[in-house]
Tab-separated table of C-alpha atoms in Angstrom:
chain	number	residue	atom	x	y	z
E	1	MET	CA	91.558	72.788	97.201
E	2	THR	CA	91.818	70.919	93.908
E	3	SER	CA	90.072	73.685	91.996
E	4	ALA	CA	92.338	76.301	93.591
E	5	ARG	CA	95.403	74.318	92.571
E	6	THR	CA	94.026	73.960	89.063
E	7	ILE	CA	93.510	77.715	88.827
E	8	ARG	CA	97.027	78.397	90.082
E	9	PHE	CA	98.517	75.895	87.670
E	10	GLY	CA	96.556	77.371	84.767
E	11	ALA	CA	97.592	80.910	85.660
E	12	PHE	CA	101.229	79.888	86.063
E	13	LEU	CA	101.166	78.042	82.731
E	14	ALA	CA	99.589	81.036	80.997
E	15	LEU	CA	102.251	83.331	82.446
E	16	ALA	CA	105.015	80.984	81.305
E	17	LEU	CA	103.564	80.691	77.799
E	18	ALA	CA	103.252	84.465	77.586
E	19	GLY	CA	106.916	84.802	78.505
E	20	VAL	CA	107.929	82.250	75.878
E	21	ALA	CA	105.817	84.042	73.277
E	22	VAL	CA	107.525	87.352	74.022
E	23	VAL	CA	110.945	85.754	73.594
E	24	VAL	CA	109.969	84.019	70.339
E	25	PHE	CA	108.354	87.106	68.849
E	26	TRP	CA	110.857	89.611	70.278
E	27	ASP	CA	111.483	91.211	66.883
E	28	ALA	CA	107.865	91.161	65.767
E	29	PRO	CA	106.398	94.603	64.921
E	30	VAL	CA	104.004	94.595	67.892
E	31	ILE	CA	106.746	93.819	70.416
E	32	ALA	CA	109.045	96.325	68.732
E	33	ASP	CA	106.368	98.991	69.129
E	34	LEU	CA	106.017	98.166	72.823
E	35	ARG	CA	109.781	98.421	73.283
E	36	SER	CA	109.847	101.754	71.501
E	37	LEU	CA	107.386	103.137	74.052
E	38	ALA	CA	110.114	102.749	76.687
E	39	GLU	CA	112.591	104.945	74.801
E	40	ARG	CA	113.486	108.029	76.814
E	41	GLU	CA	112.368	110.546	74.187
E	42	ASN	CA	108.939	108.923	73.855
E	43	ILE	CA	108.492	108.802	77.619
E	44	GLU	CA	109.444	112.473	77.944
E	45	ARG	CA	106.851	113.418	75.330
E	46	LEU	CA	104.234	111.308	77.088
E	47	VAL	CA	105.030	112.912	80.446
E	48	ALA	CA	104.839	116.396	78.913
E	49	ARG	CA	101.418	115.641	77.446
E	50	ALA	CA	100.208	114.152	80.731
E	51	GLY	CA	100.729	117.436	82.562
E	52	ALA	CA	99.756	117.059	86.214
E	53	TRP	CA	99.395	113.316	85.674
E	54	GLY	CA	103.051	113.046	84.631
E	55	PRO	CA	104.299	111.645	87.965
E	56	ALA	CA	101.607	108.960	87.854
E	57	VAL	CA	102.715	108.079	84.316
E	58	ILE	CA	106.313	107.632	85.501
E	59	VAL	CA	105.320	105.435	88.449
E	60	LEU	CA	102.963	103.318	86.338
E	61	ALA	CA	105.569	102.939	83.589
E	62	MET	CA	108.135	101.741	86.139
E	63	ILE	CA	105.680	99.224	87.564
E	64	VAL	CA	104.944	97.814	84.111
E	65	ALA	CA	108.653	97.730	83.233
E	66	VAL	CA	109.484	95.717	86.355
E	67	VAL	CA	106.589	93.274	86.084
E	68	ALA	CA	106.848	92.842	82.290
E	69	SER	CA	110.453	91.770	81.837
E	70	PRO	CA	111.092	92.791	78.178
E	71	ILE	CA	110.403	96.473	78.856
E	72	PRO	CA	113.580	98.301	79.997
E	73	SER	CA	113.298	100.492	83.075
E	74	ALA	CA	116.482	102.561	82.723
E	75	PRO	CA	115.052	104.926	80.050
E	76	ILE	CA	112.031	105.541	82.265
E	77	ALA	CA	114.260	106.449	85.205
E	78	MET	CA	116.268	108.807	83.007
E	79	ALA	CA	113.079	110.423	81.727
E	80	ALA	CA	111.945	110.925	85.330
E	81	GLY	CA	115.168	112.755	86.112
E	82	ALA	CA	114.904	114.835	82.954
E	83	ALA	CA	111.329	115.848	83.742
E	84	TYR	CA	111.417	116.250	87.523
E	85	GLY	CA	115.043	116.587	88.587
E	86	HIS	CA	117.268	114.530	90.867
E	87	VAL	CA	115.257	114.269	94.056
E	88	TYR	CA	111.658	114.109	92.868
E	89	GLY	CA	112.622	111.984	89.869
E	90	THR	CA	114.381	109.519	92.169
E	91	MET	CA	111.347	109.376	94.460
E	92	LEU	CA	109.057	108.543	91.534
E	93	VAL	CA	111.418	105.879	90.198
E	94	VAL	CA	111.813	104.281	93.630
E	95	ALA	CA	108.043	104.269	94.176
E	96	GLY	CA	107.392	102.571	90.842
E	97	ALA	CA	110.279	100.113	91.081
E	98	GLU	CA	109.403	99.083	94.640
E	99	THR	CA	105.739	98.586	93.779
E	100	GLY	CA	106.598	96.612	90.652
E	101	ALA	CA	109.049	94.432	92.570
E	102	LEU	CA	106.433	93.638	95.216
E	103	ILE	CA	103.899	92.739	92.525
E	104	ALA	CA	106.402	90.452	90.766
E	105	PHE	CA	107.306	88.849	94.104
E	106	ALA	CA	103.640	88.235	94.924
E	107	LEU	CA	102.908	86.817	91.470
E	108	ALA	CA	105.790	84.365	91.734
E	109	ARG	CA	104.830	83.303	95.245
E	110	PHE	CA	101.134	82.918	94.470
E	111	LEU	CA	101.436	81.324	91.034
E	112	GLY	CA	104.739	79.536	91.087
E	113	ARG	CA	105.968	78.285	94.428
E	114	GLU	CA	103.358	75.618	95.114
E	115	THR	CA	103.341	74.504	91.488
E	116	ILE	CA	107.110	74.055	91.387
E	117	ARG	CA	107.068	72.224	94.718
E	118	ARG	CA	104.465	69.790	93.370
E	119	TRP	CA	106.505	69.253	90.231
E	120	LEU	CA	109.900	68.730	91.884
E	121	GLY	CA	109.054	67.871	95.481
E	122	ASP	CA	109.926	69.607	98.718
E	123	GLY	CA	113.625	69.222	97.968
E	124	VAL	CA	113.454	72.071	95.475
E	125	GLU	CA	113.328	74.519	98.372
E	126	ARG	CA	116.872	73.602	99.336
E	127	GLY	CA	118.070	75.323	96.178
E	128	LEU	CA	116.186	78.475	97.058
E	129	VAL	CA	116.877	78.574	100.741
E	130	GLY	CA	119.312	80.026	103.098
E	131	SER	CA	118.913	81.858	106.329
E	132	GLN	CA	116.572	84.830	106.230
E	133	ASN	CA	119.565	87.105	106.760
E	134	ALA	CA	121.437	85.546	103.828
E	135	LEU	CA	118.451	85.843	101.506
E	136	THR	CA	117.873	89.443	102.555
E	137	LEU	CA	121.513	90.282	101.925
E	138	ALA	CA	121.408	88.586	98.524
E	139	VAL	CA	118.410	90.664	97.460
E	140	PHE	CA	120.004	93.864	98.747
E	141	LEU	CA	123.304	93.261	96.954
E	142	SER	CA	121.554	92.344	93.711
E	143	ARG	CA	119.693	95.669	93.781
E	144	LEU	CA	123.013	97.510	93.946
E	145	MET	CA	124.337	95.795	90.827
E	146	PRO	CA	123.000	97.355	87.604
E	147	PHE	CA	123.928	94.318	85.505
E	148	VAL	CA	121.706	91.977	87.558
E	149	SER	CA	118.166	91.679	86.178
E	150	PHE	CA	115.785	93.536	88.506
E	151	ASP	CA	112.686	91.594	87.522
E	152	ILE	CA	114.318	88.159	87.540
E	153	VAL	CA	115.530	88.768	91.100
E	154	SER	CA	111.998	89.758	92.133
E	155	TYR	CA	110.425	86.645	90.643
E	156	ALA	CA	113.192	84.385	91.984
E	157	ALA	CA	112.795	85.859	95.460
E	158	GLY	CA	109.095	85.068	95.298
E	159	LEU	CA	109.995	81.421	94.778
E	160	SER	CA	112.392	81.438	97.719
E	161	ALA	CA	111.637	81.290	101.431
E	162	ILE	CA	112.435	84.944	102.117
E	163	HIS	CA	109.819	86.813	104.125
E	164	PHE	CA	107.813	89.414	102.238
E	165	TRP	CA	108.781	92.279	104.541
E	166	ARG	CA	112.473	91.407	104.295
E	167	PHE	CA	112.276	91.418	100.503
E	168	ALA	CA	110.491	94.774	100.573
E	169	VAL	CA	113.055	96.400	102.884
E	170	ALA	CA	116.081	94.967	101.052
E	171	THR	CA	114.706	96.070	97.693
E	172	LEU	CA	113.908	99.570	98.908
E	173	ALA	CA	117.353	100.019	100.458
E	174	GLY	CA	119.097	98.729	97.352
E	175	ILE	CA	117.262	100.583	94.594
E	176	VAL	CA	117.734	104.119	95.909
E	177	PRO	CA	121.382	104.565	94.758
E	178	ALA	CA	120.837	103.212	91.233
E	179	SER	CA	117.609	105.193	90.876
E	180	PHE	CA	119.402	108.390	91.832
E	181	VAL	CA	122.216	107.714	89.358
E	182	LEU	CA	119.799	107.169	86.471
E	183	SER	CA	117.704	110.194	87.431
E	184	HIS	CA	120.846	112.305	87.599
E	185	LEU	CA	121.865	111.086	84.163
E	186	GLY	CA	118.517	112.208	82.764
E	187	THR	CA	118.761	115.580	84.496
E	188	ALA	CA	122.307	116.152	83.247
E	189	ALA	CA	121.320	115.189	79.710
E	190	MET	CA	118.560	117.809	79.732
E	191	SER	CA	120.939	120.482	81.047
E	192	GLY	CA	123.439	119.781	78.290
E	193	GLY	CA	126.193	118.627	80.626
E	194	ASP	CA	128.483	115.647	80.205
E	195	PRO	CA	127.612	113.356	83.107
E	196	MET	CA	129.163	110.159	81.801
E	197	ALA	CA	132.329	110.225	83.892
E	198	TRP	CA	130.322	110.881	87.065
E	199	VAL	CA	127.801	108.191	86.189
E	200	ILE	CA	130.449	105.592	85.381
E	201	ALA	CA	132.242	106.337	88.648
E	202	ALA	CA	128.998	106.153	90.604
E	203	LEU	CA	127.985	102.870	89.004
E	204	GLY	CA	131.436	101.479	89.699
E	205	LEU	CA	131.171	102.546	93.327
E	206	VAL	CA	127.656	101.185	93.736
E	207	THR	CA	128.649	97.883	92.146
E	208	GLY	CA	132.099	97.534	93.656
E	209	LEU	CA	131.430	98.275	97.310
E	210	PRO	CA	129.050	95.363	97.940
E	211	LEU	CA	131.402	92.989	96.131
E	212	ILE	CA	134.368	94.147	98.206
E	213	TRP	CA	132.311	93.894	101.392
E	214	ALA	CA	131.173	90.362	100.505
E	215	VAL	CA	134.757	89.234	99.826
E	216	LEU	CA	136.034	90.703	103.098
E	217	ARG	CA	133.155	89.162	105.026
E	218	ARG	CA	133.895	85.730	103.552
E	219	ARG	CA	137.583	85.988	104.443
E	220	ARG	CA	136.764	86.915	108.024
E	221	GLY	CA	134.376	83.971	108.204
């Protein structure tokens, strides 16, 4: 048991140090090169070169973008739409984002939860708790809001008491609308259209509806 805890602590510490290093060296040439790989034009070229492996490239890129926080996922989703259209592009983005979210959740739960509990005591769980329904709803609503960090929510959920299957379902239900919007934006950009008004309206709808619903629910309560 002691050795297992030591391994978990070491892995958690290494992950934390890696995150700090990325923040400190954000503008370093190596990190800048990694960020440039996530630019839509570069992804589109990579997908074109991959040929039949293009869908796998999109899914893998989304997984890496979700698990590795500094890499943006929006350009990847747009590239998926540009390369494969609305429906198939959305399916690829959802598959990658869901898989990445589950990996981030599992990493946080395996590496972080027990370590944090040992550091701060069992009382720390009170700050991460709530009923299973409340936690599920929180994850779902966060997935509908494009300004809420996707990866941070995944890692934070892993530290909470939410059940794995609830997190998976809430994430899947929440990421479909945003994934479709970004894929549509990429498709429209390739067709030469001007999708910005539609995209802004869609993002406003996706973001506003859950907020309105939450306010009304609180007033009724």
